[in-house]
Every structure is written in C-alpha cells, then in structure tokens.
C-alpha positions as CSV (number, residue, x, y, z in Angstrom):
1,M,149.4,-9.4,-92.5
2,Q,147.0,-8.3,-89.8
3,R,147.2,-5.1,-88.0
4,P,146.3,-4.6,-84.3
5,K,142.8,-3.4,-83.7
6,S,143.9,-0.5,-81.7
7,A,146.1,0.8,-84.5
8,V,143.2,0.6,-87.0
9,A,140.9,2.3,-84.5
10,G,143.4,5.1,-84.0
11,V,143.7,5.7,-87.8
12,L,140.0,5.7,-88.2
13,A,139.6,8.2,-85.3
14,A,142.2,10.5,-86.9
15,F,140.4,10.4,-90.3
16,A,137.1,11.1,-88.5
17,L,138.6,14.1,-86.7
18,A,140.2,15.5,-89.8
19,G,136.9,15.1,-91.7
20,S,134.9,16.8,-89.1
21,L,137.4,19.7,-89.0
22,L,137.3,20.1,-92.8
23,A,133.5,19.9,-92.8
24,A,133.3,22.6,-90.1
25,A,135.9,24.8,-91.9
26,G,134.0,24.7,-95.2
27,P,130.9,26.7,-94.2
28,A,133.1,29.0,-92.1
29,N,135.2,29.9,-95.1
30,A,132.1,30.3,-97.3
31,A,130.7,32.8,-94.9
32,D,133.8,35.0,-95.3
33,D,133.4,35.3,-99.1
34,G,130.4,37.6,-99.2
35,P,129.2,40.7,-97.3
36,A,127.3,40.0,-94.1
37,P,123.5,40.7,-94.4
38,A,122.3,43.8,-92.6
39,A,120.5,43.2,-89.3
40,T,117.2,44.9,-88.9
41,A,115.8,46.1,-85.6
42,S,112.1,45.6,-86.6
43,Q,110.2,42.7,-87.9
44,P,109.5,42.2,-91.6
45,D,105.9,43.6,-91.2
46,G,107.3,46.8,-89.7
47,K,106.1,46.2,-86.2
48,D,108.7,46.8,-83.5
49,K,108.5,44.7,-80.4
50,G,109.3,47.6,-78.1
51,K,113.0,47.0,-77.8
52,A,114.0,50.4,-79.0
53,K,111.0,52.6,-78.1
54,G,108.5,52.5,-75.3
55,N,110.7,50.4,-73.1
56,S,110.8,52.7,-70.1
57,K,107.0,52.5,-69.9
58,N,107.1,48.7,-69.6
59,K,109.9,48.9,-67.0
60,G,107.9,51.3,-64.9
61,K,104.9,49.0,-64.8
62,G,107.0,46.0,-63.8
63,M,108.8,47.9,-61.1
64,C,105.5,49.4,-59.8
65,A,103.9,45.9,-59.7
66,R,106.8,44.6,-57.5
67,V,106.6,47.4,-54.9
68,P,104.0,45.9,-52.6
69,R,105.8,42.5,-52.4
70,L,109.2,44.2,-51.8
71,E,107.7,46.4,-49.2
72,E,106.2,43.3,-47.4
73,R,109.5,41.5,-47.5
74,I,111.5,44.4,-46.1
75,T,108.9,45.1,-43.4
76,K,109.0,41.4,-42.4
77,A,112.8,41.4,-42.2
78,L,112.8,44.5,-40.1
79,D,110.1,43.1,-37.8
80,R,112.2,40.0,-37.3
81,L,115.4,42.0,-36.6
82,N,113.6,44.2,-34.1
83,G,111.9,41.2,-32.4
84,D,112.4,40.2,-28.8
85,A,114.8,37.5,-27.5
86,D,112.3,34.8,-28.3
87,T,112.1,35.8,-32.0
88,R,114.4,33.8,-34.3
89,G,116.7,36.1,-36.3
90,S,116.3,39.0,-34.0
91,I,119.2,41.2,-32.8
92,A,118.1,40.6,-29.2
93,R,118.2,36.9,-29.5
94,M,121.7,37.0,-31.0
95,E,122.9,39.2,-28.2
96,V,121.7,36.6,-25.7
97,R,123.5,33.8,-27.6
98,V,126.7,35.8,-27.6
99,K,126.5,36.4,-23.8
100,R,125.8,32.7,-23.2
101,A,128.8,31.7,-25.3
102,H,131.0,34.0,-23.4
103,A,129.7,32.8,-20.0
104,R,130.5,29.2,-21.0
105,N,134.0,30.2,-22.2
106,H,133.2,29.2,-25.8
107,D,135.4,31.9,-27.3
108,E,135.4,30.6,-30.9
109,V,131.6,30.3,-30.9
110,A,131.2,33.7,-29.3
111,T,133.4,35.3,-32.0
112,F,131.4,33.6,-34.7
113,L,128.1,34.8,-33.2
114,Q,129.5,38.3,-32.6
115,D,130.3,38.5,-36.3
116,R,126.7,37.5,-37.1
117,L,125.4,40.0,-34.6
118,T,127.5,42.8,-36.2
119,H,126.1,41.9,-39.6
120,R,122.5,42.0,-38.3
121,K,123.1,45.4,-36.7
122,E,124.5,46.7,-40.0
123,L,121.6,45.3,-41.9
124,K,119.0,47.2,-39.9
125,P,119.8,50.7,-41.2
126,T,120.2,49.4,-44.7
127,L,116.8,47.8,-44.7
128,T,115.3,51.0,-43.2
129,R,116.8,53.1,-46.0
130,E,115.6,50.7,-48.6
131,L,112.1,50.8,-47.2
132,R,112.1,54.6,-47.3
133,D,113.4,54.6,-50.9
134,L,110.7,52.0,-51.8
135,K,108.0,54.3,-50.4
136,A,109.3,57.1,-52.6
137,V,109.0,54.7,-55.6
138,A,105.5,53.8,-54.6
139,A,104.6,57.5,-54.5
140,W,106.2,57.9,-57.9
141,C,104.2,55.0,-59.3
142,A,100.9,56.4,-57.9
143,K,101.7,59.8,-59.4
144,K,102.5,58.2,-62.7
145,D,99.3,56.2,-62.7
146,D,97.3,59.3,-62.0
147,A,99.0,61.2,-64.8
148,E,98.1,58.3,-67.2
149,G,94.4,58.5,-66.4
150,G,94.3,56.4,-63.3
151,S,94.0,53.1,-65.3
152,G,96.4,51.4,-62.9
153,S,97.1,48.7,-65.4
C-alpha cells in the first residue's frame, strides 16, 4: 500500500523538527548542570583595555576632536537661517513663501509653510545656545590640553 507523498513529507518534517528541538535542548540542559564560569574584566595577560579605568580621558579626546566640526555645522545652519530672502532655508525666505500662499488663497499650503516657519524660528535660539555651549566645551578642551602639557594629541 502506497501513502501519499504529502503525508510522508509531513511525517518527515515532524521528525526533523522534533530532532532539532531535542538537539538544541541537550546542550541547554547540560549548561544548567554545573556552575557558570566567572567572567573576568581583564585579559589573561592582565592588560585591561580601558573599559573600567581611564575611559574618561578617551572620551574627552574624542569630544574635543569633534568640536571644530560641530561648531562649523552649527555656524553654517545659523548663517542659513539668518540669510536673506534669496537664501534657501532662511527664515526670511519662508516668510515670503507664507505671504505668497496667503495672497493666492492657498490656505492649506500657507498653514503648512507657517508650521515650518515656526519650527525654524524655534530652531534659531536652540542653535545659538548650542553654539555658546560648544564654545565653553572648546575652552575646557584647551585648558585640559594645557594642563596635560600642551601635547594636543
């Protein structure tokens, strides 16, 4: 008597699934039998990779290295926001676009553009504050470099 191929394939798939579950459960049960090995924070030769100690020094160097690029980005964004009506992304240009939309009775577009204008106006003091804070960080970095001997690296 022959059995349908789909029935045989189903039985084989069930055996394969059961076998894989049992194979995965074996090592998992074996791991529960003994105590877990103690994790060490340092390498076998005793050298620590700086994860526990000296980490603040590395963070300071990374942050200080990023200050000039961040200052440049913020200054560029502020220059764009403060630009005239011909400057893309400026507050003045967005005000002109809002007025033009109102004049053409495009109320939905005017509302959308007004929301964008409000966001840009809110962004300006935030970027100004961030630039001021970044200058304080740059001064801290300069003082820290002078205290370390002026190596700068």
